Short mmCIF file of C-alpha atoms and ligand atoms in Angstrom, two decimals:
data_model
loop_
_atom_site.label_atom_id
_atom_site.label_comp_id
_atom_site.label_asym_id
_atom_site.label_seq_id
_atom_site.Cartn_x
_atom_site.Cartn_y
_atom_site.Cartn_z
CA MET A 932 0.00 0.00 0.00
CA LEU A 933 1.08 3.56 -0.68
CA THR A 934 1.46 6.10 2.10
CA PRO A 935 -0.18 9.55 1.80
CA SER A 936 3.25 11.05 1.16
CA GLU A 937 3.90 8.54 -1.63
CA ARG A 938 0.55 9.35 -3.21
CA GLU A 939 1.56 13.00 -3.21
CA ARG A 940 5.11 12.43 -4.45
CA TYR A 941 4.06 10.18 -7.33
CA ASP A 942 0.83 12.05 -8.09
CA ARG A 943 1.72 12.91 -11.70
CA GLN A 944 2.70 9.36 -12.63
CA ILE A 945 -0.17 7.72 -10.74
CA MET A 946 -2.37 9.95 -12.92
CA ILE A 947 -1.18 7.97 -15.94
CA GLY A 948 -3.99 5.52 -16.50
CA GLU A 949 -1.66 2.62 -17.31
CA ILE A 950 0.23 3.11 -14.04
CA GLY A 951 -2.28 4.12 -11.38
CA GLU A 952 -1.85 3.14 -7.72
CA LYS A 953 -1.48 -0.53 -8.63
CA GLY A 954 1.42 0.25 -10.93
CA GLN A 955 3.06 2.46 -8.35
CA GLU A 956 2.80 -0.34 -5.81
CA LYS A 957 4.52 -2.67 -8.29
CA LEU A 958 7.38 -0.21 -8.66
CA LYS A 959 7.65 0.02 -4.88
CA ARG A 960 7.96 -3.77 -4.63
CA SER A 961 10.60 -3.97 -7.38
CA ARG A 962 14.32 -4.59 -7.14
CA VAL A 963 16.57 -3.21 -9.86
CA VAL A 964 20.28 -3.71 -10.31
CA ILE A 965 22.17 -1.13 -12.37
CA ALA A 966 25.52 -2.39 -13.64
CA GLY A 967 27.71 0.70 -13.88
CA THR A 968 27.09 4.19 -12.51
CA GLY A 969 28.73 6.27 -15.22
CA GLY A 970 27.21 8.17 -18.12
CA LEU A 971 24.31 5.76 -18.61
CA GLY A 972 24.01 4.71 -14.98
CA SER A 973 23.57 8.30 -13.80
CA PRO A 974 20.29 9.12 -15.58
CA ILE A 975 19.03 5.55 -15.14
CA ALA A 976 19.60 5.67 -11.38
CA ILE A 977 18.23 9.19 -11.01
CA TYR A 978 15.00 8.50 -12.90
CA LEU A 979 14.37 5.10 -11.34
CA THR A 980 14.98 6.55 -7.87
CA ALA A 981 12.64 9.44 -8.64
CA ALA A 982 10.01 6.98 -9.93
CA GLY A 983 9.91 5.11 -6.60
CA ILE A 984 11.53 1.72 -7.24
CA GLY A 985 11.77 -0.20 -3.95
CA VAL A 986 15.40 -1.31 -4.03
CA ILE A 987 18.14 -0.14 -6.38
CA ARG A 988 21.59 -1.72 -6.34
CA VAL A 989 24.33 0.20 -8.11
CA ILE A 990 27.59 -1.53 -8.95
CA ASP A 991 30.77 0.25 -9.98
CA HIS A 992 34.40 -0.28 -9.08
CA ASP A 993 35.57 3.19 -10.01
CA GLN A 994 36.24 6.54 -8.38
CA VAL A 995 35.03 9.88 -9.70
CA ALA A 996 37.52 11.54 -12.07
CA LEU A 997 37.45 15.02 -13.58
CA SER A 998 36.98 13.58 -17.07
CA ASN A 999 33.74 11.91 -15.91
CA LEU A 1000 31.95 15.18 -15.21
CA ASN A 1001 30.99 15.98 -18.82
CA ARG A 1002 28.44 13.16 -18.77
CA GLN A 1003 28.15 11.40 -15.40
CA VAL A 1004 25.62 13.78 -13.91
CA LEU A 1005 25.36 12.00 -10.56
CA TYR A 1006 28.78 13.43 -9.70
CA TRP A 1007 29.82 16.97 -8.97
CA GLU A 1008 33.19 18.61 -8.39
CA GLU A 1009 32.94 17.95 -4.66
CA ASP A 1010 32.79 14.20 -5.44
CA LEU A 1011 36.16 14.02 -7.20
CA HIS A 1012 38.16 10.96 -6.07
CA ARG A 1013 35.25 9.55 -4.04
CA LYS A 1014 34.05 6.04 -4.77
CA LYS A 1015 31.30 6.39 -7.36
CA VAL A 1016 28.85 4.15 -5.53
CA ASP A 1017 29.28 6.14 -2.29
CA SER A 1018 28.70 9.39 -4.07
CA ALA A 1019 25.78 7.92 -6.04
CA ARG A 1020 24.18 6.62 -2.86
CA THR A 1021 24.41 10.03 -1.19
CA LYS A 1022 22.78 11.76 -4.15
CA LEU A 1023 20.06 9.18 -4.71
CA ARG A 1024 19.13 9.04 -1.01
CA GLY A 1025 18.90 12.81 -1.03
CA LEU A 1026 16.52 12.60 -3.98
CA ASN A 1027 14.25 9.89 -2.54
CA SER A 1028 14.96 8.55 0.94
CA ALA A 1029 12.20 5.94 0.61
CA VAL A 1030 14.20 4.04 -2.01
CA GLU A 1031 16.70 1.56 -0.61
CA ILE A 1032 19.98 2.24 -2.38
CA GLU A 1033 22.68 -0.40 -2.20
CA GLY A 1034 26.13 0.53 -3.46
CA ILE A 1035 28.61 -2.17 -4.35
CA THR A 1036 32.21 -1.37 -5.22
CA GLU A 1037 33.21 -4.36 -7.28
CA THR A 1038 34.30 -5.12 -10.80
CA ILE A 1039 31.73 -7.39 -12.45
CA THR A 1040 33.32 -10.70 -13.47
CA GLU A 1041 32.21 -14.20 -14.49
CA ASP A 1042 32.84 -15.25 -10.90
CA ASN A 1043 30.79 -12.66 -8.99
CA VAL A 1044 28.04 -11.70 -11.46
CA SER A 1045 25.59 -14.35 -10.31
CA ARG A 1046 25.85 -13.24 -6.69
CA LEU A 1047 25.62 -9.55 -7.62
CA VAL A 1048 22.29 -9.88 -9.45
CA GLU A 1049 20.73 -12.61 -7.30
CA GLY A 1050 17.20 -11.77 -6.18
CA PHE A 1051 16.73 -8.80 -8.50
CA ASP A 1052 13.84 -8.36 -10.94
CA VAL A 1053 15.79 -6.65 -13.70
CA ILE A 1054 19.37 -5.95 -14.73
CA VAL A 1055 20.17 -2.67 -16.42
CA ASP A 1056 23.24 -2.52 -18.66
CA ALA A 1057 25.03 0.75 -17.94
CA MET A 1058 28.46 -0.58 -18.76
CA ASP A 1059 31.11 0.97 -20.96
CA ASN A 1060 32.58 -2.21 -22.44
CA LEU A 1061 31.38 -5.19 -24.44
CA PRO A 1062 33.10 -8.01 -22.50
CA THR A 1063 31.23 -7.10 -19.29
CA ARG A 1064 28.00 -6.70 -21.26
CA TYR A 1065 28.43 -10.28 -22.48
CA ILE A 1066 28.96 -11.49 -18.90
CA LEU A 1067 25.74 -9.76 -17.84
CA ASN A 1068 23.83 -10.98 -20.91
CA ARG A 1069 24.78 -14.59 -20.28
CA CYS A 1070 23.99 -14.36 -16.57
CA ALA A 1071 20.62 -12.69 -17.27
CA ILE A 1072 19.69 -15.59 -19.57
CA GLU A 1073 20.87 -18.24 -17.09
CA LYS A 1074 18.97 -16.66 -14.22
CA ASN A 1075 15.98 -15.65 -16.35
CA ILE A 1076 16.20 -11.97 -15.41
CA PRO A 1077 15.21 -9.34 -18.02
CA PHE A 1078 18.17 -7.34 -19.27
CA PHE A 1079 18.00 -3.75 -20.51
CA HIS A 1080 20.83 -2.95 -22.89
CA GLY A 1081 22.09 0.51 -23.71
CA ALA A 1082 25.31 1.87 -25.20
CA VAL A 1083 26.63 5.19 -26.46
CA ASN A 1084 29.41 6.51 -28.64
CA GLY A 1085 29.92 10.17 -29.56
CA PHE A 1086 26.51 11.67 -30.38
CA GLU A 1087 25.02 8.21 -30.96
CA GLY A 1088 23.46 5.51 -28.89
CA ARG A 1089 21.48 2.31 -29.00
CA ALA A 1090 19.11 0.38 -26.80
CA MET A 1091 17.37 -2.99 -26.75
CA THR A 1092 15.34 -4.91 -24.18
CA ILE A 1093 16.02 -8.60 -23.66
CA ILE A 1094 13.48 -10.98 -22.12
CA PRO A 1095 15.40 -14.25 -21.59
CA ARG A 1096 14.06 -17.35 -23.37
CA GLU A 1097 11.65 -15.20 -25.37
CA THR A 1098 13.49 -12.52 -27.30
CA ALA A 1099 16.78 -11.95 -29.05
CA CYS A 1100 19.72 -11.33 -26.74
CA LEU A 1101 22.75 -9.10 -27.01
CA ARG A 1102 24.80 -11.95 -28.42
CA CYS A 1103 22.18 -12.78 -31.07
CA MET A 1104 22.70 -9.23 -32.30
CA TYR A 1105 26.44 -8.76 -32.04
CA ARG A 1106 29.30 -11.19 -32.33
CA GLY A 1107 31.90 -8.97 -33.93
CA PRO A 1108 35.21 -7.73 -32.53
CA VAL A 1109 35.36 -5.90 -29.21
CA PRO A 1110 35.70 -2.17 -29.97
CA GLN A 1111 38.33 0.20 -28.57
CA GLU A 1112 38.26 0.72 -24.83
CA LYS A 1113 38.20 4.52 -24.69
CA PHE A 1114 35.56 6.11 -26.87
CA PRO A 1115 34.19 9.66 -27.24
CA VAL A 1116 30.90 10.74 -25.62
CA ILE A 1117 28.94 13.98 -25.38
CA GLY A 1118 26.95 13.90 -22.12
CA VAL A 1119 23.53 14.31 -23.72
CA ALA A 1120 23.88 10.97 -25.57
CA PRO A 1121 23.78 8.78 -22.43
CA ALA A 1122 21.04 11.07 -21.08
CA VAL A 1123 18.86 10.09 -24.05
CA ILE A 1124 19.72 6.38 -24.00
CA GLY A 1125 19.64 6.06 -20.20
CA SER A 1126 16.18 7.63 -20.16
CA ILE A 1127 15.02 5.13 -22.76
CA GLN A 1128 16.38 2.24 -20.66
CA ALA A 1129 14.68 3.60 -17.52
CA THR A 1130 11.43 3.94 -19.48
CA GLU A 1131 11.69 0.30 -20.54
CA VAL A 1132 12.36 -0.82 -16.95
CA ILE A 1133 9.32 1.07 -15.66
CA LYS A 1134 7.10 -0.38 -18.42
CA TYR A 1135 8.34 -3.89 -17.74
CA LEU A 1136 7.90 -3.66 -13.97
CA VAL A 1137 4.39 -2.21 -14.24
CA GLY A 1138 3.55 -4.58 -17.11
CA ILE A 1139 2.46 -2.01 -19.67
CA GLY A 1140 3.28 -0.84 -23.17
CA LYS A 1141 5.25 -2.45 -25.96
CA LEU A 1142 8.82 -3.28 -25.01
CA LEU A 1143 11.88 -2.69 -27.18
CA THR A 1144 12.32 -6.41 -27.73
CA ASN A 1145 13.67 -7.93 -30.94
CA ARG A 1146 14.26 -4.36 -32.03
CA LEU A 1147 17.48 -2.39 -31.79
CA LEU A 1148 16.80 1.33 -31.45
CA ILE A 1149 19.55 3.52 -32.85
CA TYR A 1150 19.76 7.19 -31.90
CA ASP A 1151 21.77 9.61 -34.02
CA GLY A 1152 22.01 12.92 -32.21
CA LEU A 1153 23.96 14.71 -34.93
CA ASN A 1154 21.30 14.12 -37.56
CA MET A 1155 18.64 13.91 -34.86
CA ASN A 1156 16.87 10.77 -35.89
CA PHE A 1157 15.96 7.41 -34.48
CA SER A 1158 16.00 4.23 -36.51
CA GLU A 1159 15.07 0.71 -35.65
CA PHE A 1160 16.42 -2.65 -36.76
CA ILE A 1161 14.64 -5.94 -36.33
CA ILE A 1162 16.84 -8.41 -34.43
CA ASN A 1163 15.89 -12.05 -34.71
CA LYS A 1164 16.63 -14.58 -32.01
CA ASN A 1165 19.45 -16.78 -33.26
CA PRO A 1166 18.68 -20.45 -32.50
CA ASN A 1167 22.42 -21.17 -32.55
CA CYS A 1168 23.34 -18.25 -30.28
CA ASP A 1169 26.08 -19.32 -27.88
CA HIS A 1170 24.36 -17.41 -25.04
CA CYS A 1171 20.65 -18.04 -25.51
CA GLY A 1172 20.37 -20.85 -28.11
CA SER A 1173 18.40 -23.92 -27.10
CA HIS A 1174 21.58 -26.03 -26.89
CA VAL A 1175 22.92 -23.91 -24.00
CA ARG A 1176 19.65 -23.55 -22.16
CA LYS A 1177 19.67 -24.68 -18.56
CA GLU A 1178 16.27 -25.69 -17.25
ZN1 ZN B 1859 21.13 -14.89 -28.07
#
């Protein structure tokens, strides 16, 4: 049940017919893990905290650096050299103290990923590298936890929603070489993509709308257009194909 203060805080979103009080209660009962609290993780965490998710776990091994501040809007100058998750927790608690924020300072690996996402309803991909995305993708499929992919580069970005065992996964879509480690980003690009990922998470948790599944959404900020590519589930995918499925 919602408290009077929650009804007031979430008034504008409860007004949305598809959400209502029932939807808000679902958000309150939900547990979301955000892998990475950088450029994508910042808007994702801010908007999901503002929306009233029950528990949000943020995972990042890094400390705040000056070169983060052009895009990682959770962090300010006063946060320089602090652990990102500590700084993120302070900001998010200040925004909405009713949301339980867990900060974990760890690097996501094959060995710890299962423990890090255990018991969560969704995993949000706010990473900055493909190898860790693959670790998360595989774990999401194994544990049957929906996975919300997003990535940016320069003025561009992309997003796709993955429902394990039903829709195409990250690996169905991309099997090419791992791109360069350091890539350019203008801060507004992850703001756009992170907001799309947070929108997808809210829709999934409430159970409304049409998800971005089997569709890769591409955002081109320089030409200001969105395009969409159909992604088919690959039956021979080495992450989600039937031959690797664990029942
Ligand atoms: Zn796949």
